[in-house]
Short mmCIF file of C-alpha atoms in Angstrom, two decimals:
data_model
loop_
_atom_site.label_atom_id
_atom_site.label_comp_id
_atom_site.label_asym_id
_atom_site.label_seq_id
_atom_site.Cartn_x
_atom_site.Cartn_y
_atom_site.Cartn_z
CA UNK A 1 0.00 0.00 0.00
CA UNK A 2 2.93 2.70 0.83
CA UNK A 3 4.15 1.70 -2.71
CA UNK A 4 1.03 2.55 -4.05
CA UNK A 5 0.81 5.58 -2.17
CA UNK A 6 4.29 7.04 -2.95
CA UNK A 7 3.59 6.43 -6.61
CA UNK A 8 0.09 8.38 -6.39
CA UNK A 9 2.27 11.24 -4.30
CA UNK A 10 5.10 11.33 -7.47
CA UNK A 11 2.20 11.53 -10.19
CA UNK A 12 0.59 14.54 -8.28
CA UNK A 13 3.45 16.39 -7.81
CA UNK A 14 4.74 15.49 -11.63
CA UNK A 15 1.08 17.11 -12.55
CA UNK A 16 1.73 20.16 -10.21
CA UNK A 17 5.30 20.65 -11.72
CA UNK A 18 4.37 20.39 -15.28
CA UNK A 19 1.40 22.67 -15.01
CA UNK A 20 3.87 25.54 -13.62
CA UNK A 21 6.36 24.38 -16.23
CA UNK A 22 3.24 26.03 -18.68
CA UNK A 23 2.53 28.39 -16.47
CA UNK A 24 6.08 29.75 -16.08
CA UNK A 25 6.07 29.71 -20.59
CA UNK A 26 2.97 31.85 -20.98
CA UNK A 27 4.86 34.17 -17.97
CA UNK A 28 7.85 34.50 -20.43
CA UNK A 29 6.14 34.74 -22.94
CA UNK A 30 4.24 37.74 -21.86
CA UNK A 31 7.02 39.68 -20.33
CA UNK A 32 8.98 39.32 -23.54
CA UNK A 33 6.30 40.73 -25.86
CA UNK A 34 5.28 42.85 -23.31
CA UNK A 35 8.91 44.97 -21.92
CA UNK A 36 11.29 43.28 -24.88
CA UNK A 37 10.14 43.83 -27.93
CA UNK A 38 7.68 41.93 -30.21
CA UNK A 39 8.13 37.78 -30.84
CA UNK A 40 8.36 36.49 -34.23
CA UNK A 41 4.95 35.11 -35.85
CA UNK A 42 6.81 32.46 -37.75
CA UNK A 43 7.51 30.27 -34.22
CA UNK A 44 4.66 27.94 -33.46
CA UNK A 45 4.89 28.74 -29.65
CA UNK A 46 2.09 26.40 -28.34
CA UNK A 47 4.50 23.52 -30.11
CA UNK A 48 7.33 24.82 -28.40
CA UNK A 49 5.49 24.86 -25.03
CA UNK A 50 4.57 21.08 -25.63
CA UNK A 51 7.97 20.44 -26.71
CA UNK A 52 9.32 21.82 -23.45
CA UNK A 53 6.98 19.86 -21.53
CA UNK A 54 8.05 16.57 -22.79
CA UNK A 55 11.28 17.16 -22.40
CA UNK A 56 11.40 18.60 -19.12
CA UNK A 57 8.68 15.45 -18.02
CA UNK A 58 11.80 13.26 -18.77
CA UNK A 59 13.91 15.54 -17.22
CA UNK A 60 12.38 15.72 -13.69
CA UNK A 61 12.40 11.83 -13.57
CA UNK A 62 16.22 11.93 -14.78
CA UNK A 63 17.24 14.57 -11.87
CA UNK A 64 14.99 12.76 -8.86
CA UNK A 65 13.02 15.60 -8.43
CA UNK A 66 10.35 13.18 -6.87
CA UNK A 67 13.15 10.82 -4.60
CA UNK A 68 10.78 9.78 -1.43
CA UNK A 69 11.86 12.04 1.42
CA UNK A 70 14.12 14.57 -1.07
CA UNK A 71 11.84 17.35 -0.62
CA UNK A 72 13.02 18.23 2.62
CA UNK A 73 16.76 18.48 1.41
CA UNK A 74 16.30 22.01 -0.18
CA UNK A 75 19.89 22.37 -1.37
CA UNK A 76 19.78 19.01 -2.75
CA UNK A 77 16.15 19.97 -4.44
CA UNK A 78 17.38 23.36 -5.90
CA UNK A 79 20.37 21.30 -7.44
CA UNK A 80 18.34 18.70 -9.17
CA UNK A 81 15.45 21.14 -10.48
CA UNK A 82 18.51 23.68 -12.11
CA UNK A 83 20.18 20.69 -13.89
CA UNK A 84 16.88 19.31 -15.10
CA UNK A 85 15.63 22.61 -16.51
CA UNK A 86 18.95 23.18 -18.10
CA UNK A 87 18.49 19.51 -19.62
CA UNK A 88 15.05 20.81 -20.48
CA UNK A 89 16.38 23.98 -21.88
CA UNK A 90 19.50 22.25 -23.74
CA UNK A 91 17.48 19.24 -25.17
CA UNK A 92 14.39 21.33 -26.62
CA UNK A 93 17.30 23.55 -28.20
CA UNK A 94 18.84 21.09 -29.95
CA UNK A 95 15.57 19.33 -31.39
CA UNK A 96 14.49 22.63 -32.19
CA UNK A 97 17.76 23.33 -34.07
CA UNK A 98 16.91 19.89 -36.35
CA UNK A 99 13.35 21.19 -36.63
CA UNK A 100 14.99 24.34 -38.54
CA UNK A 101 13.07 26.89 -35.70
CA UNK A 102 16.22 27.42 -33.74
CA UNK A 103 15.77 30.95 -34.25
CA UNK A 104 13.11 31.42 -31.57
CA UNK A 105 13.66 34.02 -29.31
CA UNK A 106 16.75 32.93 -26.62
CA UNK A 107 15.52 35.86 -24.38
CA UNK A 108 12.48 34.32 -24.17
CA UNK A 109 13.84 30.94 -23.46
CA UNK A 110 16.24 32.45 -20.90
CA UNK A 111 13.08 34.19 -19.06
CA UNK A 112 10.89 30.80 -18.98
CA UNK A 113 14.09 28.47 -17.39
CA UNK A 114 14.38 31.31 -14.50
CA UNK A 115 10.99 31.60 -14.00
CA UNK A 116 10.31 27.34 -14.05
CA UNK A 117 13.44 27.15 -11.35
CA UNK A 118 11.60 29.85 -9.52
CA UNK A 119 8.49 28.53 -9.24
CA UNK A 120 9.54 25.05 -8.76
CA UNK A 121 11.51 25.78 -5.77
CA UNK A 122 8.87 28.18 -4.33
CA UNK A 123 6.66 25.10 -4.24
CA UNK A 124 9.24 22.67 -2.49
CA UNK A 125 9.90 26.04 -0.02
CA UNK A 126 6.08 26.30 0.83
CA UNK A 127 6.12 21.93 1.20
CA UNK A 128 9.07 21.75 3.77
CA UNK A 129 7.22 25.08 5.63
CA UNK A 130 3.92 23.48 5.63
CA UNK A 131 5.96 19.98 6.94
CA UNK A 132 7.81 21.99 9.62
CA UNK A 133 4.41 23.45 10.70
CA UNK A 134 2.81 20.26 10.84
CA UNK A 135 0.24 21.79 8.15
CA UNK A 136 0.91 18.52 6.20
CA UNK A 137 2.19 15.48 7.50
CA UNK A 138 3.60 13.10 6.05
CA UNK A 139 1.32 9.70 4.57
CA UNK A 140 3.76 7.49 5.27
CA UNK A 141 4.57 8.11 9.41
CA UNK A 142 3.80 4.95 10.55
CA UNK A 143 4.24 3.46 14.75
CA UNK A 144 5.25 0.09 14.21
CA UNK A 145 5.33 -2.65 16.89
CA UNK A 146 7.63 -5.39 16.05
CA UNK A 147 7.00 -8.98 17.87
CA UNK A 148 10.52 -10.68 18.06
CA UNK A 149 13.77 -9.42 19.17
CA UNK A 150 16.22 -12.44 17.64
CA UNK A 151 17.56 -12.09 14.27
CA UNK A 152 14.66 -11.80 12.25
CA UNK A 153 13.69 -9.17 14.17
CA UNK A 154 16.82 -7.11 14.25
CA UNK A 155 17.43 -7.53 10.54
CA UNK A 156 13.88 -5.73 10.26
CA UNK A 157 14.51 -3.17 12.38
CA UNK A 158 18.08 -2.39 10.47
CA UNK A 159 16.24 -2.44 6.93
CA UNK A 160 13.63 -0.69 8.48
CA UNK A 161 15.90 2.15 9.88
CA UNK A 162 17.42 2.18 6.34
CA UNK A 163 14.81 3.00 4.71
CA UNK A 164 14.15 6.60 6.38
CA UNK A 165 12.37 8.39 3.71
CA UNK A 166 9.21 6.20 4.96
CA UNK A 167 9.51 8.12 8.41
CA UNK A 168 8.87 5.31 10.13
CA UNK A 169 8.79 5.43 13.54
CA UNK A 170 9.59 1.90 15.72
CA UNK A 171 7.50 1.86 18.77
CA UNK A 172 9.85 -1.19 20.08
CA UNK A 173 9.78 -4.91 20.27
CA UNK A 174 7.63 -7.56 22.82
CA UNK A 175 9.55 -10.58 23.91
CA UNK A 176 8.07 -14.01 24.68
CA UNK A 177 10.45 -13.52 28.27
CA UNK A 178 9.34 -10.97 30.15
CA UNK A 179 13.10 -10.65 31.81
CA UNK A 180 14.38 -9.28 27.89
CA UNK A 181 12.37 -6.10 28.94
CA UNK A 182 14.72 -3.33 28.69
CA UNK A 183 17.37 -5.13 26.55
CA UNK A 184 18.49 -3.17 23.37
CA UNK A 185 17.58 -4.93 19.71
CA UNK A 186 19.64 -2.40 17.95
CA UNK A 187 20.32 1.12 17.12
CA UNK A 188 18.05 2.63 20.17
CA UNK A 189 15.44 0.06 19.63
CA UNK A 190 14.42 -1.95 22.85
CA UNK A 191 12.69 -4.94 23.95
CA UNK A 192 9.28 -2.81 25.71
CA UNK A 193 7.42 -5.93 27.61
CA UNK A 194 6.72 -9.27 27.06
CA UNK A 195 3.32 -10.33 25.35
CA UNK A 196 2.02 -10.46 28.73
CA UNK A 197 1.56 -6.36 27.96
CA UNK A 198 0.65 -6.90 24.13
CA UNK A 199 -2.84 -6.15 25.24
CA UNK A 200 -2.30 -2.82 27.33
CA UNK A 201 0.03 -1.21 24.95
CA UNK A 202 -2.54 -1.71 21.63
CA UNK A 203 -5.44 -0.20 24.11
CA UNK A 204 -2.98 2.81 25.32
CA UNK A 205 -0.19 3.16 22.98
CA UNK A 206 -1.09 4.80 18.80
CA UNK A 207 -0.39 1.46 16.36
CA UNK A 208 -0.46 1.87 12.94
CA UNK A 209 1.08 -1.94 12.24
CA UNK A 210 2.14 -4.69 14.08
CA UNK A 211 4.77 -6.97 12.60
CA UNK A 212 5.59 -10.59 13.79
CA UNK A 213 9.65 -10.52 13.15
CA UNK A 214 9.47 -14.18 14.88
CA UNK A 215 7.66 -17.88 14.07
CA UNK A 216 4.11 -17.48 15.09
CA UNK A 217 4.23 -21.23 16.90
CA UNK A 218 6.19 -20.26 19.44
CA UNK A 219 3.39 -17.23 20.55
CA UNK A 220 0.59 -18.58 22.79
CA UNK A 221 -2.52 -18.25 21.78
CA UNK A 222 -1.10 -16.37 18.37
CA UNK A 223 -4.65 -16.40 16.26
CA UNK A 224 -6.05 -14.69 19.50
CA UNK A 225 -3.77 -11.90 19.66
CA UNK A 226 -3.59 -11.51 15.75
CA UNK A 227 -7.87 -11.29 16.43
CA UNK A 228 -7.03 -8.67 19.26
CA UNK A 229 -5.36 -6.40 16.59
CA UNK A 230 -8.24 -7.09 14.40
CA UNK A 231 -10.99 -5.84 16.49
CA UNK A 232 -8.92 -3.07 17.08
CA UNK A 233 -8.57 -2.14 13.61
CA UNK A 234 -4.63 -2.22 13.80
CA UNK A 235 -2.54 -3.70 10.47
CA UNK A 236 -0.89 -6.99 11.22
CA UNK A 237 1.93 -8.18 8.97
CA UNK A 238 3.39 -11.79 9.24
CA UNK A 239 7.20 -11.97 7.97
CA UNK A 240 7.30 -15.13 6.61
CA UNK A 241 7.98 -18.21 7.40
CA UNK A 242 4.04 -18.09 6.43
CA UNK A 243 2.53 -19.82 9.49
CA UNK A 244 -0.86 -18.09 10.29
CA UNK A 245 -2.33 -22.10 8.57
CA UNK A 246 -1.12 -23.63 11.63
CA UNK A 247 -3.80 -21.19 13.98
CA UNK A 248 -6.69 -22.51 12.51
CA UNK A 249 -7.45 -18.15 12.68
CA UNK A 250 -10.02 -17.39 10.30
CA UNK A 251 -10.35 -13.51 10.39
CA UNK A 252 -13.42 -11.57 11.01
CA UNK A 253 -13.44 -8.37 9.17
CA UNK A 254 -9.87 -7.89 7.97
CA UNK A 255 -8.60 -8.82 4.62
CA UNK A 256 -6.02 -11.05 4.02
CA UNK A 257 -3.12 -10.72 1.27
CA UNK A 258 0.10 -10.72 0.14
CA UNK A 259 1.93 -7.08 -0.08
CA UNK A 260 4.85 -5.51 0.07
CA UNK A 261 5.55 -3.57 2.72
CA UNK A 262 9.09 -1.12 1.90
CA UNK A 263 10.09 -3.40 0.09
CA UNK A 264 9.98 -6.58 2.38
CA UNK A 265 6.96 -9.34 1.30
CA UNK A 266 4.64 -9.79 4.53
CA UNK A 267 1.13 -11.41 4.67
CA UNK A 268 -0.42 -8.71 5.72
CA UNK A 269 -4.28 -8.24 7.72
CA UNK A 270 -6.25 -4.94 7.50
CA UNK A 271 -9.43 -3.78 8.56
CA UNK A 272 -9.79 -0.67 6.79
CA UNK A 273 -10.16 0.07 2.98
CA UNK A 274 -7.55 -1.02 0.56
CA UNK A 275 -9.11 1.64 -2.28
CA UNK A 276 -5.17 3.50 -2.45
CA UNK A 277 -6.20 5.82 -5.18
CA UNK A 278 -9.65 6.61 -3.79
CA UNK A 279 -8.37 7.31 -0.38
CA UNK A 280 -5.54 9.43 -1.71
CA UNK A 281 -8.45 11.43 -3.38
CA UNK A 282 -10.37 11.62 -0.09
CA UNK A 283 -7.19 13.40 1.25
CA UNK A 284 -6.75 15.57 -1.43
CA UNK A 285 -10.44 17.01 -1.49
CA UNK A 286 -10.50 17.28 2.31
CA UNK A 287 -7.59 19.79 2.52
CA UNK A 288 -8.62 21.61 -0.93
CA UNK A 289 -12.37 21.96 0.56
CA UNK A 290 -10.58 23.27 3.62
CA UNK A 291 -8.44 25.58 2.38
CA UNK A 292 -11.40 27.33 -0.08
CA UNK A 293 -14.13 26.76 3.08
CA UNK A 294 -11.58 28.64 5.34
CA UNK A 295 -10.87 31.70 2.83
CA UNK A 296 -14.85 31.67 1.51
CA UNK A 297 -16.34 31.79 5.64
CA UNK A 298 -13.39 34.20 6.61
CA UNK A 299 -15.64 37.23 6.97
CA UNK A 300 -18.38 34.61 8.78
CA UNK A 301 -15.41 33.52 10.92
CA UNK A 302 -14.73 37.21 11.65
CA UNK A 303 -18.67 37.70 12.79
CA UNK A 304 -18.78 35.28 15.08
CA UNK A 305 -15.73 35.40 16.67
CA UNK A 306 -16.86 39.07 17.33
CA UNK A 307 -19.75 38.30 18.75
CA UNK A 308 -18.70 35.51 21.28
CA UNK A 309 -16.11 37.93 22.47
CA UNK A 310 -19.11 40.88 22.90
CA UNK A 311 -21.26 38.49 24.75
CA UNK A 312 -19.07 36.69 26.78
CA UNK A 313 -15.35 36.54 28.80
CA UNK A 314 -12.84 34.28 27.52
CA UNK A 315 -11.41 32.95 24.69
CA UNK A 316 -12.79 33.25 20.88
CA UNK A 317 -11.91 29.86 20.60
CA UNK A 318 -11.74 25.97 22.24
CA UNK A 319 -9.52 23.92 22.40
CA UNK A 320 -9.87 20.09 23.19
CA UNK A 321 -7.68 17.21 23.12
CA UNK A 322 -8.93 14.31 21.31
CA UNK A 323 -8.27 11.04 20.12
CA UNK A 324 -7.58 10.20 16.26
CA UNK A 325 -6.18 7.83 13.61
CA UNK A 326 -5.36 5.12 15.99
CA UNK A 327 -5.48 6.51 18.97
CA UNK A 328 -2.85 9.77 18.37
CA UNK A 329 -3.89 12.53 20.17
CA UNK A 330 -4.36 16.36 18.85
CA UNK A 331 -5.96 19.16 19.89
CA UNK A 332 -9.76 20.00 18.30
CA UNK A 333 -10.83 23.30 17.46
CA UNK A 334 -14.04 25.16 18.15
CA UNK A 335 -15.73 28.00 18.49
CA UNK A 336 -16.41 28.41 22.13
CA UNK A 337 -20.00 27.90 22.88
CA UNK A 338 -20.02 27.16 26.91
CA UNK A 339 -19.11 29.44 29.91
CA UNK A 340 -15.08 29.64 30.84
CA UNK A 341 -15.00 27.08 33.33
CA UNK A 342 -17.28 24.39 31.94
CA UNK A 343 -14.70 21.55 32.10
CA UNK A 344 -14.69 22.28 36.12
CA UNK A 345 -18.20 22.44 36.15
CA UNK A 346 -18.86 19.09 34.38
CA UNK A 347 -18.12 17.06 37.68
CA UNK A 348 -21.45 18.54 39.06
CA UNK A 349 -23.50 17.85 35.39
CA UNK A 350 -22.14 13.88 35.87
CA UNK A 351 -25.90 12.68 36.87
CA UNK A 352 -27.86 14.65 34.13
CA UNK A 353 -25.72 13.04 31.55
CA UNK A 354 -28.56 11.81 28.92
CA UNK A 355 -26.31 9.76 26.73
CA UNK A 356 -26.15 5.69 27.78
CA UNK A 357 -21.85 5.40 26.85
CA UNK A 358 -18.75 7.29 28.19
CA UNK A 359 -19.95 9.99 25.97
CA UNK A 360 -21.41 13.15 27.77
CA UNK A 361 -24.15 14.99 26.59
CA UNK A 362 -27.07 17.31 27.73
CA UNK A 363 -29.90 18.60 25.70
CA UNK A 364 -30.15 21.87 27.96
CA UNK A 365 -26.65 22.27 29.55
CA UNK A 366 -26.47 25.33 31.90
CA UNK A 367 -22.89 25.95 31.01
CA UNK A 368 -23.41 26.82 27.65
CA UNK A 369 -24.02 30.58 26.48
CA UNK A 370 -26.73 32.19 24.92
CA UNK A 371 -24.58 32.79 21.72
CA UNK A 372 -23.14 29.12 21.82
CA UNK A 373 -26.94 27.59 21.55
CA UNK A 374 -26.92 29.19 18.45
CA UNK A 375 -23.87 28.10 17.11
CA UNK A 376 -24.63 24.85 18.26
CA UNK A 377 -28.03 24.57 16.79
CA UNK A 378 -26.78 25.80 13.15
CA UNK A 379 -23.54 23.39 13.91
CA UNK A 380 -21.74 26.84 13.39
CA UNK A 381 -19.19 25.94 16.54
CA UNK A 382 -17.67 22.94 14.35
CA UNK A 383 -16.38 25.53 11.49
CA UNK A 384 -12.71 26.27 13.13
CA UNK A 385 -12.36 22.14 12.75
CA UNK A 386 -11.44 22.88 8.97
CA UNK A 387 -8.25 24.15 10.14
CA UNK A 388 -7.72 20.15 11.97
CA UNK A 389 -8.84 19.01 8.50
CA UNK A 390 -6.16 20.91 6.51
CA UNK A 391 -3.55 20.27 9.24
CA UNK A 392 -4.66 16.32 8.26
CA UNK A 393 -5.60 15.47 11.46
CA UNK A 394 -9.29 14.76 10.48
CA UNK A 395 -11.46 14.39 7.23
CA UNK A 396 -14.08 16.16 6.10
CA UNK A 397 -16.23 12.68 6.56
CA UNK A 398 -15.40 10.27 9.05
CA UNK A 399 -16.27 8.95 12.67
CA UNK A 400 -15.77 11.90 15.49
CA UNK A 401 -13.24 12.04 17.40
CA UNK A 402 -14.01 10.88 20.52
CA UNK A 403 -12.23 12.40 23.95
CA UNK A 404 -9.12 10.02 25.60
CA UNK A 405 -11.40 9.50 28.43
CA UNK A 406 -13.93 7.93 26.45
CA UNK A 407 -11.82 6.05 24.50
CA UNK A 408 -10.89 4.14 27.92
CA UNK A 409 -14.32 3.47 28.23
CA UNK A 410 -14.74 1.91 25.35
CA UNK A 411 -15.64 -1.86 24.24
CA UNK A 412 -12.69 -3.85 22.69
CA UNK A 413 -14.75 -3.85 19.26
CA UNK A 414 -15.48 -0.08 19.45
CA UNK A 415 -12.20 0.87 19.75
CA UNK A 416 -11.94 -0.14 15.52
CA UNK A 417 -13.43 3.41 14.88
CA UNK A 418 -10.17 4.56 15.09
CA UNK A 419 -9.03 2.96 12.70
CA UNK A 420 -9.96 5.52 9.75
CA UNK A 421 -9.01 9.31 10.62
CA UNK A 422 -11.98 11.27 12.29
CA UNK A 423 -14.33 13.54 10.35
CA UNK A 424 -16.42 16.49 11.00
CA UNK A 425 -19.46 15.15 10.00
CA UNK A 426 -20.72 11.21 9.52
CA UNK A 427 -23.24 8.87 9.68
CA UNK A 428 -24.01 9.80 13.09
CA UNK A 429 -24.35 13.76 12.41
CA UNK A 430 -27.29 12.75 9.97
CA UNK A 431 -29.13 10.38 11.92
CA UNK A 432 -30.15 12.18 14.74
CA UNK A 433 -27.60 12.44 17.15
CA UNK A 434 -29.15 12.74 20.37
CA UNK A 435 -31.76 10.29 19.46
CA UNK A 436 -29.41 7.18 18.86
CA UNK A 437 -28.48 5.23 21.21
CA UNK A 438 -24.47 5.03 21.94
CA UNK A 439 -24.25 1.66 20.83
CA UNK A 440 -26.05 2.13 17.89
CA UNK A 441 -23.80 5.50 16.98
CA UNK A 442 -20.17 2.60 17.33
CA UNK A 443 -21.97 0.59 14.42
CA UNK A 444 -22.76 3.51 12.73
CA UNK A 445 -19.03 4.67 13.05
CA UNK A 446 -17.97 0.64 12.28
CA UNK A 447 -20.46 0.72 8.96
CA UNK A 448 -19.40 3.57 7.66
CA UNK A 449 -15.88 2.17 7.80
CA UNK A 450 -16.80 -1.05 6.36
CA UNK A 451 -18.77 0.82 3.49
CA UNK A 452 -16.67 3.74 2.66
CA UNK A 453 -16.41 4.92 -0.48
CA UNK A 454 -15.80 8.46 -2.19
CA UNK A 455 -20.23 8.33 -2.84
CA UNK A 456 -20.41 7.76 0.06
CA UNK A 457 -18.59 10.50 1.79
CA UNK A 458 -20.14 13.13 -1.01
CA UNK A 459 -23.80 11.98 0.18
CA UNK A 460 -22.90 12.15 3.92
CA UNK A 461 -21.73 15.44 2.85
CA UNK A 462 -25.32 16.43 1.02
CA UNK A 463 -27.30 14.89 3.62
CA UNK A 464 -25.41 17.27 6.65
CA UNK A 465 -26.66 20.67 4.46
CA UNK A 466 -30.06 20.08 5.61
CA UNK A 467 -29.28 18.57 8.90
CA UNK A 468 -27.25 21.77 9.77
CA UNK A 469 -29.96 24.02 8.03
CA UNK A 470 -33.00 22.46 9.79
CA UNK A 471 -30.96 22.09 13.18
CA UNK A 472 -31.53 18.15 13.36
CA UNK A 473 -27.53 17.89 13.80
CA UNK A 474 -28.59 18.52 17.73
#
C-alpha cells in the first residue's frame, strides 16, 4: 500500500510541476512581448510549449526531483530542479535546431528556465514550511510494533531504519520472556514488555502496524492476539515463514493478502479500505475543501468570533484534546459555545448526563451561552475544525473524534473506529444524534468504515446541508 501511495504522491506532484512548467512559458512569454520587444509570428509557440513539456517530463524523472523524502533536502532539491531545466532547456534547443526553428527568441527561453526554477523551488519552499508546521504530514509516518527481538527481528529493524524516507517510527519490540524487557535490539530500539503487555500497549499506545519478526508457533494463543489487533482495527503483517495455517485463525473483518511492505513481502491483515487511489483522493479534497471553506467563511469567521467575544469573557476559541487515527492525540478546534469554566463544572453535570456510553451529553446544559446555543443549533461551533482538517488530522467525513477519556471506556470492538481518521461530519451527524443510542452511533461509526467509499462520503456530505440548516444535527 505505501508503494502505491508514494507512486500516487510522485504523479501529483509530476502534474503540479508540469502545469507551472506552462505556467512559467505563458509568464515569459508575456514579459517578452510585453517589456522586450515583439516575438516572431513564424515560431509555433504552443509547439514549443509542448515540446518543453516533454522534455522537461523526462527531465524531472532523470534529476529525482520526486526521490521519497528529497523534498526536505532544499539544497539538494534546488540542485536537481537547475540541472533538469537546463536539460530541459539544452534538449528542446537542440531538437528545435533539427526542426529548422532554432531561431526562436533565446531571451524568451532564458526568461521561462528562470521563472520554471523559480516557481519550482517556491513550491518545495512552501512543502518543507507546511511539513515543519505540521500543516501537512507526512502519509507514510507509521508506529510500528515489532514482535521478536532475535535475528529476524533485528534484521527488520536495520532495513527498516534504512529505509528513512518512509519516516517510520519503531514503537519497540515484545519478547516471549518478560526478563528481555529493557534489553536493546539495535540502534536505540528496545525490547518494551513481554506479550504479557501486548494487550495494554494496543489499548494505550497509537499502532499503525504490528509486525511478527518471529515464528508465530512459538506465541501462545497467536490467532487470539492476531484477532485482538483485528478488532482493534490495527494492520498486522506476518514476515514469513508463512505460518498463520497452523492457527486454525479465520479472520473476522480484515482482509487477508500478500503485499509488500518497503520493500519486504509480509502477509499482511487490515481492517480498513484497501481503495489507495480513492483514499488518496479523499485526502486531497479534504484539505482543498478546507483551504477554499476557510478563505470563503473568513468574513463569517470574523462575525462570530466578534460576537462571542461581545457576549461573553474568555477565549474566541476551544480547544480540546482528542483522540484520532489510531489513537494519536491532537488538539480539536471550536468556536467556544459554553461558559469559561465548563470543564470544572462538568463534575457537578455527571448525573444529568442523557447519553447511555462514556460519551457526555445534555440537551439543555447550563454551562453553555446564549450565543453558543446558536452556534450549536446551526452546527456553526464545528467551522474552526477545517483548520484540523487541513492540518490532516481529520477528514471532512469520518467517525468523530471521541475524547481520551472515552476512548478508555470503550468496548474492545469499538475501539476499531479509530481505525480511519476522524471527520467532521458522519453517519451519526445525519441520523439524529441525540436520538441514537451510543451503541447504535459505534456501528454507525464501524459501517461507515466497512462501506466507505468516495459516494459515500459526497452523500454524507449532502445529507449534513439540511441537517445543519433544519438544526436536526442537535
Amino acid at each position: 500500500m505505501e508503494r502505491h501511495a508514494a507512486l500516487l504522491s510522485k504523479y501529483f506532484y509530476f502534474s503540479v510541476d508540469l502545469i507551472l512548467t506552462g505556467l512559467a512559458f505563458f509568464i515569459a512569454y508575456q514579459i517578452k512581448n510585453t517589456h522586450f520587444g515583439g516575438l516572431s509570428s513564424d515560431i509555433n509557440y504552443p509547439f514549443v510549449l509542448l515540446l518543453l513539456l516533454v522534455v522537461g517530463s523526462i527531465s524531472f524523472n532523470v534529476f529525482l526531483l520526486y526521490q521519497p523524502g528529497r523534498h526536505l533536502d532544499l539544497l539538494r532539491i534546488f540542485a536537481s530542479i537547475v540541472k533538469s531545466v537546463s536539460f530541459t532547456l539544452a534538449g528542446s534547443l537542440v531538437i528545435l535546431y533539427f526542426l529548422h526553428l532554432a531561431h526562436i527568441s533565446r531571451l524568451l527561453l532564458i526568461i521561462f528556465a528562470l521563472t520554471t526554477i523559480i516557481l519550482l523551488f517556491s513550491v518545495r519552499i512552501a512543502r518543507v514550511i507546511m511539513h515543519r508546521c505540521g500543516i501537512v504530514q507526512s502519509r507514510y509516518q507509521k508506529e510500528i510494533l515489532i514482535i521478536g527481538s532475535h535475528e529476524r527481528a533485528k534484521d527488520l529493524v536495520r532495513y527498516l531504519q534504512s529505509v528513512n524516507h518512509y519516516a517510520i517510527n519503531i514503537i519497540g519490540c515484545l519478547e516471549i520472556d518478560a526478563k528481555r524487557s529493557g534489553e536493546e535490539v539495535t540502534s536505540g530500539v528496545h525490547v518494551i514488555g513481554s506479550m504479557d503487555d501486548y494487550r495494554t500497549l494496543l489499548l494505550n499506545t497509537a499502532v499503525d502496524e504490528i509486525i511478527f519478526a518471529m515464528p508465530l508457533k512459538k506465541i501462545a494463543n497467536a490467532g487470539d492476539q492476531i484477532a485482538f489487533a483485528e478488532d482493534l482495527g490495527i494492520n498486522v503483517r506476518i514476515l514469513p515463514d508463512w505460518q498463520i495455517y497452523q492457527l486454525h485463525y479465520h479472520p473476522k473483518i480484515a482482509s487477508v493478502f500478500v503485499e509488500d511492505f518497503v520493500g519486504l513481502p509480509t502477509l499482511s491483515l487490515t481492517s480498513i479500505p484497501r481503495r489507495v487511489v480513492e483514499l488518496t483522493m479523499k485526502e486531497v479534497f479534504d484539505r482543498l475543501s478546507a483551504l477554499i471553506g476557510l478563505i470563503v467563511l473568513s468574513p463569517l469567521f470574523v462575525a462570530i468570533a466578534a460576537t462571542i467575544k461581545l457576549t461573553s469573557r474568555g477565549p474566541v476559541f476551544f480547544k480540546q484534546q482528542r483522540c484520532g487515527l489510531n489513537g494519536r492525540l491532537f488538539d480539536v478546534y471550536k468556536f467556544r459555545s459554553m461558559v469559561t469554566n465548563a470543564e470544572e463544572l462538568k463534575k457537578d453535570l455527571e448525573a444529568l448526563n442523557e447519553e447511555d456510553g462514556p460519551a457526555f451529553k445534555i440537551a439543555k446544559d447550563p454551562r453553555v451561552t446564549w450565543i453558543g446555543s446558536v452556534l450549536r443549533k446551526t452546527s456553526l461551533d464545528e467551522l474552526p475544525q477545517l483548520i484540523n482538517v487541513l492540518k490532516g488530522d481529520m477528514s471532512l467525513v469520518g467517525p468523530r473524534p471521541p475524547l481520551p477519556s472515552e476512548v478508555q471506556q470503550y468496548d474492545v470492538w469499538q475501539r476499531r473506529r479509530l481505525s480511519m481518521k476522524p471527520g467532521i461530519t458522519c453517519i451519526w451527524q445525519v441520523s439524529g444524534r441525540n436520538s441514537v443510542a451510543f451503541e447504535q452511533w459505534m456501528r454507525m461509526d464501524l459501517e461507515y468504515i466497512d462501506r466507505w467509499n468516495l459516494l459515500l462520503d459526497i452523500k454524507l456530505l449532502l445529507l449534513t446541508v439540511p441537517a445543519v440548516v433544519f438544526g436536526t444535527g442537535r
